[in-house]
Coordinates of C-alpha atoms in Angstrom, one line a residue:
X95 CA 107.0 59.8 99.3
X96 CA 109.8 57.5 99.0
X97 CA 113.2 57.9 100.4
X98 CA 115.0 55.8 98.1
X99 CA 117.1 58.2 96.7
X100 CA 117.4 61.1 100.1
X101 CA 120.9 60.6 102.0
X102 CA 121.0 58.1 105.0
X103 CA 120.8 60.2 107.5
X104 CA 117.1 61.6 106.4
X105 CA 116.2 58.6 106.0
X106 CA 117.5 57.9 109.9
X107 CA 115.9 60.7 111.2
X108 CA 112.4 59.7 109.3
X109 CA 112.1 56.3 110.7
X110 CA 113.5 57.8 114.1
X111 CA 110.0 59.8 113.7
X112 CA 107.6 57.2 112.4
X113 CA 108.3 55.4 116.3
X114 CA 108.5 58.0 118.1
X115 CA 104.6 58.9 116.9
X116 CA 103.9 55.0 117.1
X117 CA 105.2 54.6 120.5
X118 CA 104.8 57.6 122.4
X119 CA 102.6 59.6 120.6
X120 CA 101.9 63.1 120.5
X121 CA 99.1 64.7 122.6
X122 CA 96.4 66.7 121.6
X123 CA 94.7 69.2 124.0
X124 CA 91.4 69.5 121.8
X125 CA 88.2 67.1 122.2
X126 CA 86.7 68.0 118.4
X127 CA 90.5 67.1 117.2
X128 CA 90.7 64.4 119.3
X129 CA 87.3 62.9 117.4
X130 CA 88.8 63.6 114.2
X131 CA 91.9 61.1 114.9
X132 CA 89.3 58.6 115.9
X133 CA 87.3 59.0 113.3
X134 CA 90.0 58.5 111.1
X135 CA 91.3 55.0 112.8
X136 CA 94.4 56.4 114.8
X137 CA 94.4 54.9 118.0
X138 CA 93.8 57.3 120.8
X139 CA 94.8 56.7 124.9
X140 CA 92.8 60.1 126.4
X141 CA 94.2 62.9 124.4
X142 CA 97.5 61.3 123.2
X143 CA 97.2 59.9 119.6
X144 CA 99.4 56.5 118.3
X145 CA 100.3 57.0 114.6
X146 CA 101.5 54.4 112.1
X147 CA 103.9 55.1 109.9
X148 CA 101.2 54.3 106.8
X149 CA 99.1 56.4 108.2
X150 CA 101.2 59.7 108.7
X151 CA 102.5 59.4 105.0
X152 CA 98.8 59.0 103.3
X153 CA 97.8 61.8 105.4
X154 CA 100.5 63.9 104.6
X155 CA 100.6 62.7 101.1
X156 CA 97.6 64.8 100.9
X157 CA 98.8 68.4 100.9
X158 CA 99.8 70.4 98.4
X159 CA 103.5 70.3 97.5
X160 CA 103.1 74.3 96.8
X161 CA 100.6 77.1 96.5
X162 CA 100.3 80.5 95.7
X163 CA 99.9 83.1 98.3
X164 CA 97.7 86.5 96.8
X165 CA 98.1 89.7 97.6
X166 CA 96.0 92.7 97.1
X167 CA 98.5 94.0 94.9
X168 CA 99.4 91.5 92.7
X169 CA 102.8 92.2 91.9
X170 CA 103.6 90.6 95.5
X171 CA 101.8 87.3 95.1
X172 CA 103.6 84.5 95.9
X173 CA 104.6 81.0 95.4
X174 CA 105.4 79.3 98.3
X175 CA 107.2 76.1 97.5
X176 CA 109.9 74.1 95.2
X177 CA 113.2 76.1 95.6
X178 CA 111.4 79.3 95.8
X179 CA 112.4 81.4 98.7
X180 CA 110.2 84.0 100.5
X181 CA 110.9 86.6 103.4
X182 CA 108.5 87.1 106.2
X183 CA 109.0 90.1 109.1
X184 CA 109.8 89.8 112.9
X185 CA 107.7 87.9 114.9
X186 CA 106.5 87.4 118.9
X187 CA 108.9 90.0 120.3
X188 CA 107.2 92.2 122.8
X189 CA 110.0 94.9 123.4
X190 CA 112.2 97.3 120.7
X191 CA 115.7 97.5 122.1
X192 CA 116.5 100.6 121.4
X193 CA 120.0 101.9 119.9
X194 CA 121.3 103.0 123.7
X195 CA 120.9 99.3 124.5
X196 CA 117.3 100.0 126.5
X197 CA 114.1 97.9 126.3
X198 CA 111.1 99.4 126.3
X199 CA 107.6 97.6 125.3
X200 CA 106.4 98.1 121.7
X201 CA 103.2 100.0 121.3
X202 CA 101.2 100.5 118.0
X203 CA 103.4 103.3 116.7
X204 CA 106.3 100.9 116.5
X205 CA 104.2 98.4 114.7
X206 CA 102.7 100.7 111.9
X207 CA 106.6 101.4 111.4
X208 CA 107.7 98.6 111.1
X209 CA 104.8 98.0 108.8
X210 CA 105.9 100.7 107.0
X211 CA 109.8 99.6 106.7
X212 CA 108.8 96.5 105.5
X213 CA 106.5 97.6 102.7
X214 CA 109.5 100.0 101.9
X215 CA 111.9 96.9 101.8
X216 CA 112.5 95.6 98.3
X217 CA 113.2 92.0 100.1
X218 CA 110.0 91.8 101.1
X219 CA 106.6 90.1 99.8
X220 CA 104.7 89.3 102.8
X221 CA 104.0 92.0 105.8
X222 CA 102.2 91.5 109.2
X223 CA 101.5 89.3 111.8
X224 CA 103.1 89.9 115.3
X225 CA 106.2 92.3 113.9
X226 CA 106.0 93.0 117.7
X227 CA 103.3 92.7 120.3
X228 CA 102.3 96.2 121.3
X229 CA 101.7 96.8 125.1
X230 CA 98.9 99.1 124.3
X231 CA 96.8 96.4 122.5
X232 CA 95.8 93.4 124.3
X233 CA 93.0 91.0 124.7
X234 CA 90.5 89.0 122.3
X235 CA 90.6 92.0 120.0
X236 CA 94.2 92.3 119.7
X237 CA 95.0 90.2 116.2
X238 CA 91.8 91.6 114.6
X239 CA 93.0 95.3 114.8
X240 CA 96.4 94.1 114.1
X241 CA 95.3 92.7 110.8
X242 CA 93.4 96.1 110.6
X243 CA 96.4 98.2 110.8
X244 CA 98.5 95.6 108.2
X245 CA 95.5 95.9 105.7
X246 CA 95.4 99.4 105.7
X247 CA 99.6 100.2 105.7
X248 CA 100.4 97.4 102.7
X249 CA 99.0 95.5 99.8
X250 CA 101.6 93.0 100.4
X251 CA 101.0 89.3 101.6
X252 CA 99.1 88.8 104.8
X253 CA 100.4 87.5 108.0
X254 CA 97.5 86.5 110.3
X255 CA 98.2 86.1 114.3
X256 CA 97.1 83.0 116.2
X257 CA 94.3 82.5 118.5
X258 CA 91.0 81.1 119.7
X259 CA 88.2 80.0 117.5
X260 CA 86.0 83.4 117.8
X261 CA 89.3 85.4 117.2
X262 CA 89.8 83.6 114.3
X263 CA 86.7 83.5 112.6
X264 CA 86.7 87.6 113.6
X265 CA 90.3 87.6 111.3
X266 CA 88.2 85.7 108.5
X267 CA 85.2 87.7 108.4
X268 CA 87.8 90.6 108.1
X269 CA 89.1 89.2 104.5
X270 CA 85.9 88.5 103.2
X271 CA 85.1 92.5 103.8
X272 CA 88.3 93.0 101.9
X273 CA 88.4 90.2 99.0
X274 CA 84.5 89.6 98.7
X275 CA 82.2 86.2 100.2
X276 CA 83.8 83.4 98.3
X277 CA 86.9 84.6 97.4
X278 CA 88.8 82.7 100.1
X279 CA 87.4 79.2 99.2
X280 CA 89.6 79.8 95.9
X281 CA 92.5 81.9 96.9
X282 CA 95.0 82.3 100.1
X283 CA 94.8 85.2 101.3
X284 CA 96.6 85.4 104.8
X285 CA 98.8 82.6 106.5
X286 CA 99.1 81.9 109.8
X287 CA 101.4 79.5 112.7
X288 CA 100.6 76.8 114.6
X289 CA 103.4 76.1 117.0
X290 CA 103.4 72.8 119.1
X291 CA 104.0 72.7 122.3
X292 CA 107.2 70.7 122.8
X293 CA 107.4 67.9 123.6
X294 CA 105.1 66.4 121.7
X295 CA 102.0 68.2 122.5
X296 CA 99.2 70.8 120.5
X297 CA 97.9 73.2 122.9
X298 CA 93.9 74.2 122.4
X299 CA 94.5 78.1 120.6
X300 CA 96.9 76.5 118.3
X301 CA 94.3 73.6 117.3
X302 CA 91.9 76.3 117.0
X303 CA 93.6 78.2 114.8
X304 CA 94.6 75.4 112.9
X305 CA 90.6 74.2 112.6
X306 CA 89.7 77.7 111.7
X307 CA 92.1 78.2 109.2
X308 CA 91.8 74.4 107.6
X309 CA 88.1 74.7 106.9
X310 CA 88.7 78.0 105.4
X311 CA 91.1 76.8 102.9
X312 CA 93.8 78.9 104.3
X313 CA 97.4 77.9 104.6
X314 CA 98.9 77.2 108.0
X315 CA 102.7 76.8 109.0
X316 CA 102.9 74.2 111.3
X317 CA 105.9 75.2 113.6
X318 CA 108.3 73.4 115.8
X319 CA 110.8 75.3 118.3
X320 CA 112.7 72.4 120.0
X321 CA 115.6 73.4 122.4
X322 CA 118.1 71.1 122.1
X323 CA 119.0 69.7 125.5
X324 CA 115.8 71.3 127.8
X325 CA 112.8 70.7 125.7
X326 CA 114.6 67.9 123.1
X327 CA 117.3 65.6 123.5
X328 CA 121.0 67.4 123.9
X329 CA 122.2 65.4 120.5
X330 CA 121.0 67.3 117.2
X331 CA 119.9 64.0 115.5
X332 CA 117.3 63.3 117.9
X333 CA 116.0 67.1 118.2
X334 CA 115.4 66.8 114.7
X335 CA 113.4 63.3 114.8
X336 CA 111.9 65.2 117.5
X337 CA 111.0 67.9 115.7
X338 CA 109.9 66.2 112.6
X339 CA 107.7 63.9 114.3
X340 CA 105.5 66.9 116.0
X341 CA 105.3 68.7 112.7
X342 CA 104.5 65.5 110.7
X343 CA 101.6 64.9 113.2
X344 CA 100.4 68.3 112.7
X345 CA 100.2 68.7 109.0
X346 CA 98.2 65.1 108.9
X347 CA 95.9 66.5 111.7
X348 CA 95.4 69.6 109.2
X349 CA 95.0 67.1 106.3
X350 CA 92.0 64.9 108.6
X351 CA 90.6 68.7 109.3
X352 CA 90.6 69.5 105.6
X353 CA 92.1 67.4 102.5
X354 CA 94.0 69.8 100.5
X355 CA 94.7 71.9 103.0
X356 CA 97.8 74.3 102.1
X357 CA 100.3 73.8 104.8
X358 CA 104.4 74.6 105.3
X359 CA 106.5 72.6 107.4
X360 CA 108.0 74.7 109.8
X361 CA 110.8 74.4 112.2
X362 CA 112.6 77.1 114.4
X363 CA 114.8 74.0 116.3
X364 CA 117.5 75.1 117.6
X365 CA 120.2 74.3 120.8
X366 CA 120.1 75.4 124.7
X367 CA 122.9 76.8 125.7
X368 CA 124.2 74.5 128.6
X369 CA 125.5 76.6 130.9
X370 CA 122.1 78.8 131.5
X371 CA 119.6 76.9 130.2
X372 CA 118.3 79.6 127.6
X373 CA 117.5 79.2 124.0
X374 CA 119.9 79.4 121.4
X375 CA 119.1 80.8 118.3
X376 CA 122.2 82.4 116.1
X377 CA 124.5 79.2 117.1
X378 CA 125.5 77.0 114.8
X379 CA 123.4 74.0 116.3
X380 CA 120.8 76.3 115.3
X381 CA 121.8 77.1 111.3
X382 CA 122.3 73.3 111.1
X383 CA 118.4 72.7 112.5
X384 CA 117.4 75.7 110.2
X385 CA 118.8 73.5 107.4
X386 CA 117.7 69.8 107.8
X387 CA 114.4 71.4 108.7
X388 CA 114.3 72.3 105.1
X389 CA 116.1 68.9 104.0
X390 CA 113.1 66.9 105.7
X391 CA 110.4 69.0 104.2
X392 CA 111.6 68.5 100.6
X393 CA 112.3 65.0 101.2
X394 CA 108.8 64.7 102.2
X395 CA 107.8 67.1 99.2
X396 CA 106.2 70.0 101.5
X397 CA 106.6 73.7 101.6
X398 CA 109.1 74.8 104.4
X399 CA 109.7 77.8 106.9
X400 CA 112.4 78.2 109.0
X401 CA 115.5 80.2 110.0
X402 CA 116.2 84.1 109.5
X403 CA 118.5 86.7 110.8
X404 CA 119.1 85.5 114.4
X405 CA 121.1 86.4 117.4
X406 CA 121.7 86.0 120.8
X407 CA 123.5 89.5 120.8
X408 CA 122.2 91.9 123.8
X409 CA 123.2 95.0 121.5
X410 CA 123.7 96.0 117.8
X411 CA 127.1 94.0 118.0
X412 CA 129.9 91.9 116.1
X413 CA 128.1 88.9 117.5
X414 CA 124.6 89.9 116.1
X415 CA 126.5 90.4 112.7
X416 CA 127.9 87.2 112.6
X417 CA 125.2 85.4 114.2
X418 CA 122.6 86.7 111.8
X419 CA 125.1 85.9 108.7
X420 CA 125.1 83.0 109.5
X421 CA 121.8 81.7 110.2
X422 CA 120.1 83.7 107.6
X423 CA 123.1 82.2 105.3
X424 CA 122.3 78.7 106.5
X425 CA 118.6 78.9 105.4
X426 CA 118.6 80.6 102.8
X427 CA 121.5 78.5 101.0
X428 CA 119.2 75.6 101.9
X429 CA 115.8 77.0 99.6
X430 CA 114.0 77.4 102.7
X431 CA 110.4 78.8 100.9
X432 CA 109.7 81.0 104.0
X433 CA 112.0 82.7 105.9
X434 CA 110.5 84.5 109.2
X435 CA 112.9 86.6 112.0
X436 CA 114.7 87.7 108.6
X437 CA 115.5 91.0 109.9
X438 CA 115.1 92.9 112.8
X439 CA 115.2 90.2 115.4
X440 CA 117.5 90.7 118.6
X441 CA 118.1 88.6 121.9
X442 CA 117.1 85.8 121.5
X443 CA 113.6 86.8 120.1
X444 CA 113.1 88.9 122.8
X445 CA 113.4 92.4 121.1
X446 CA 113.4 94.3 117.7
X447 CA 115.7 96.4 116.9
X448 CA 115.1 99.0 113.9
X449 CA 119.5 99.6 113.5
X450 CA 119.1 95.7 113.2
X451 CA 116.8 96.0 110.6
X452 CA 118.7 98.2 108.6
X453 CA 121.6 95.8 108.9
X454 CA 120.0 92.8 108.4
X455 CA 118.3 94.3 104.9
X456 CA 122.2 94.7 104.0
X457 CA 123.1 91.2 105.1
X458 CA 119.9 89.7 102.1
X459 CA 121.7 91.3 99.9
X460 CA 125.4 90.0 100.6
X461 CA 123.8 87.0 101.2
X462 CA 122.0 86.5 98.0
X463 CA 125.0 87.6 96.2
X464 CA 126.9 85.4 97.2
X465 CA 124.5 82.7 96.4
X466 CA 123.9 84.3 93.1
X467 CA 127.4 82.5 92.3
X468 CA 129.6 83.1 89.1
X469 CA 128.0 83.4 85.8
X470 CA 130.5 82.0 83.6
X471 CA 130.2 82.8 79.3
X472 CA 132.3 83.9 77.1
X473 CA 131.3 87.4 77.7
X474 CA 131.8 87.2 81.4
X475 CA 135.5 85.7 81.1
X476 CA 136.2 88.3 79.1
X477 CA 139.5 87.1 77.6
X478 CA 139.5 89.4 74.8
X479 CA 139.2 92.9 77.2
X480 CA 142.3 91.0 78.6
X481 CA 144.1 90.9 75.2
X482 CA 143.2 94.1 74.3
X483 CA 144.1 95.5 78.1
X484 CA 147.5 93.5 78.0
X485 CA 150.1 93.6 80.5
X486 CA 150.3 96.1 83.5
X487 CA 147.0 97.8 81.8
X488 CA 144.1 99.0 83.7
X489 CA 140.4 97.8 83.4
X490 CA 138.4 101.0 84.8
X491 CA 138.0 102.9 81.5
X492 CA 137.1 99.9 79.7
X493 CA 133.5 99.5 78.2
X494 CA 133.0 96.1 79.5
X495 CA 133.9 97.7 82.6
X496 CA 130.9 100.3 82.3
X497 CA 128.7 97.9 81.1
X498 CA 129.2 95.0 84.4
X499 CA 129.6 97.8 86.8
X500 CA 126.5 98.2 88.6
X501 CA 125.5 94.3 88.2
X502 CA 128.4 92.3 88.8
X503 CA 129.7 93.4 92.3
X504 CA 127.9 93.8 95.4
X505 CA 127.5 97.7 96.3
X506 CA 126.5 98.1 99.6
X507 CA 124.1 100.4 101.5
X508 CA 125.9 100.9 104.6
X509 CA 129.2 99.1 105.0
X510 CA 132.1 101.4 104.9
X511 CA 134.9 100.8 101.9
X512 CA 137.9 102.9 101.1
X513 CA 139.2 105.7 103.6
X514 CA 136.3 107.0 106.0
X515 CA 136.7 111.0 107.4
X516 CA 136.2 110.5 111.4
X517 CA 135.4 107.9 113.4
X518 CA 134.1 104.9 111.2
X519 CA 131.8 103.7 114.4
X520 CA 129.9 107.0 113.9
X521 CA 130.1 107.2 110.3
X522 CA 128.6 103.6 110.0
X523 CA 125.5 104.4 112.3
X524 CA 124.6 107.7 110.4
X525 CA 124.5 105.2 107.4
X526 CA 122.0 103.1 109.1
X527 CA 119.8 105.9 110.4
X528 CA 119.9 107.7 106.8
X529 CA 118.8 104.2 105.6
X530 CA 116.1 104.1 107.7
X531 CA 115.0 108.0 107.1
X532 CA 115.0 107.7 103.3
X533 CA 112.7 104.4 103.6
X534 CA 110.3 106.4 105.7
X535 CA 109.9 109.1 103.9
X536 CA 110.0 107.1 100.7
X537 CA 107.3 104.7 102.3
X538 CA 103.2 105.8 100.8
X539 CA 100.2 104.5 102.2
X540 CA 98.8 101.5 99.5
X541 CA 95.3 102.5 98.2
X542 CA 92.4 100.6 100.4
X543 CA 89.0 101.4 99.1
X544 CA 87.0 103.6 101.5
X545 CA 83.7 101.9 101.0
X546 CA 86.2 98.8 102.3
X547 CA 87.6 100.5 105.0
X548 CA 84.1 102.0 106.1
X549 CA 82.8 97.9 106.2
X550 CA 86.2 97.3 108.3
X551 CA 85.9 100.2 111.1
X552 CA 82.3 99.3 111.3
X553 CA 82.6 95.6 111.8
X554 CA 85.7 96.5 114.5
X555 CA 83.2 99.5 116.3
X556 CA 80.2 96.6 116.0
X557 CA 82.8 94.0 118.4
X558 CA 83.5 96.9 120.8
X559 CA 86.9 96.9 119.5
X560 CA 87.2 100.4 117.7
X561 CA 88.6 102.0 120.9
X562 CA 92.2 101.3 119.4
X563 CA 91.6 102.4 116.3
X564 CA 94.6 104.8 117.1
X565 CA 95.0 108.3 114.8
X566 CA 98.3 106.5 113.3
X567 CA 95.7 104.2 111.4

């Protein structure tokens, strides 16, 4: 925990932290959390909690620097933590933008597809959550058939959606069905978010969430979305003490809850623009908060999620390309360990787009490629294929050649090279949509025993929730 040896400016940012939770504190709307900071000695004024600086690192001292996330198959399990980096789905948008440019609201056939594309996707370890929030699935049921639907369409990783005690507890008596009584007590099996409510407040679902998950043993991303200038000061530096201090005070909250509780630091802080007062998420301001969200989580040795593809863009665009490149660039050059919104994500989080999904699974791959760097050896400098080459030779016939081809460069999926027949706009778009066809019909249902599936339709019909069990499941 000390800062000794992190650069001066995360140590700036930390102390800038520490007072804001000793001075103004950070509120809590939740009367059983609200004991739990008493009982553990932090001064509380109504529903507002005082932290010292001793007491937010012990508490946060106390969770894990990394854990393992388990999937039903276990070829996707996870480690979430060190310099290890992990992809997550969309999340929280309520409309697909279609490739015309219209919105409609998702329904539940968009979110079995995307459940699909991202079981298909070779990126990908962890599936679920809210991908999008279908229109034709709301209420108190909503997450539970949700996690339904994910269970039965992957064996990857398990998102979990957010919500009130009883809706949690539903989501946990769901993985014991599928993983057996006990099983959770020893082994994550879903994580979820807890986003504070900025500025410096915890609403009551996401302390519920956070409680439910916590005594359950299972991990929670604590999640800050600060908006530079409307919901956090205009000057980066003190959005991120901003947004440090909130998460801080959640993760020793979860700690009070449950010692040893897995938890990732999470920060989605970005910039408003200034002119309209909306969020900002594929501006710079924004890769730069991506990034020293990661710096202050490893500084303070904690798992970290942030960043992703992310754009402003209205349409499939050059701005959503470069916007995603370089946020998704930003955090994942910076070992963030969970990387959520990493493809499909449009306007602002508003919409998903599946053409953006296609591109975005192209932008991973350039991405970590470039990353990937230069291997430099005696075999990859190659100096004697020059020799024997020599002056105004060619390389393309050469064995070396056939032996580096198809791991050395970058060969892309979709972006057009050389001379293109017809209009390259066109040709470029059939690329995506083939893309997207081949995943699909590539894409086969992961094995869920039926005696498990039974227990799971039953326990849905027995809450009245059954009704939107929907022929697609």
């Amino acid at each position: 925990m000390a800062f000794e040896h992190t650069e001066a400016d995360v140590q700036q940012i930390h102390l800038a932290s520490m007072r804001i939770l000793e001075e103004t504190g950070m509120k809590f709307h939740h009367p059983e959390v609200v004991d739990i900071l008493i009982k553990n000695g932090v001064r509380v004024l109504g529903q507002t909690a005082y932290f010292t600086r001793e007491q937010i690192m012990e508490w946060i001292g106390k969770a894990p620097s990394s854990f393992t996330l388990y999937a039903r198959n276990p070829q996707y399990d996870m480690v979430i933590g060190g310099d290890n980096t992990e992809l997550f789905p969309a999340t929280g948008s309520s409309l697909i933008l279609e490739a015309d440019g219209r919105k409609r609201p998702a329904n539940m056939e968009d979110y079995v597809q995307l459940l699909k594309l991202y079981q298909q996707s070779e990126h990908y370890h962890g599936n679920g959550g809210f991908i999008v929030q279908p229109g034709d699935v709301t209420g108190p049921h909503s997450i539970a058939v949700l996690l339904y639907a994910t269970l039965v369409h992957t064996d990857k990783c398990l998102v979990a959606g957010t919500g009130k005690a009883e809706e949690m507890e539903a989501l946990i008596e769901m993985l014991e069905i599928v993983f057996g009584k006990g099983d959770l007590e020893n082994h994550c099996r879903a994580i979820t978010i807890a986003n504070t409510n900025t500025p410096l407040q915890f609403d009551t679902n996401m302390l519920e969430t956070l409680m439910v998950f916590a005594r359950h043993k299972q991990p929670v991303i604590i999640a800050a979305c600060s908006m530079a200038g409307t919901t956090a000061p205009v000057t980066l530096a003190g959005t991120i003490a901003l947004t440090n201090a909130e998460v801080l005070a959640g993760i020793a909250v979860s700690q009070m809850i449950r010692e040893g509780t897995p938890v990732v630091y999470g920060s989605q802080t970005t910039t408003s623009d200034m002119r309209t007062g909306s969020i900002a998420i594929g501006s710079p301001e924004g890769a730069l908060c991506y990034e020293y969200g990661a710096r202050m989580a490893k500084a303070y040795g904690l798992p970290c999620r942030g960043g992703g593809s992310l754009t402003d863009a209205k349409t499939l665009s050059v701005q959503a390309g470069y916007e995603s490149m370089l946020t998704f660039l930003a955090s994942y050059r910076a070992k963030t360990n969970i990387i959520f919104q990493s493809s499909g994500i449009m306007d602002s989080y508003n919409c998903v787009s599946y053409d953006k999904f296609i591109v975005d699974q192209e932008i991973i791959s350039m991405a970590k490629r470039y990353l990937r760097g230069v291997e430099v050896n005696p075999e990859t400098l190659a100096v004697s294929v020059i020799e024997k080459v020599g002056i105004a030779g060619e390389f393309l016939t050469q064995h070396h050649t056939m032996k580096y081809c198809r791991k050395e460069p970058f060969l892309p999926d979709i972006s057009l090279r050389g001379a293109v027949a017809g209009d390259p706009d066109e040709k470029l778009v059939r690329n995506i949509r083939e893309k997207m066809a081949r995943m699909l019909a590539g894409y086969q249902k992961p094995a869920l025993p039926t005696a498990i599936n039974e227990q799971l339709k039953q326990y849905l019909a027995a809450k009245g929730w059954d009704i939107y069990l929907f022929r697609s499941l």
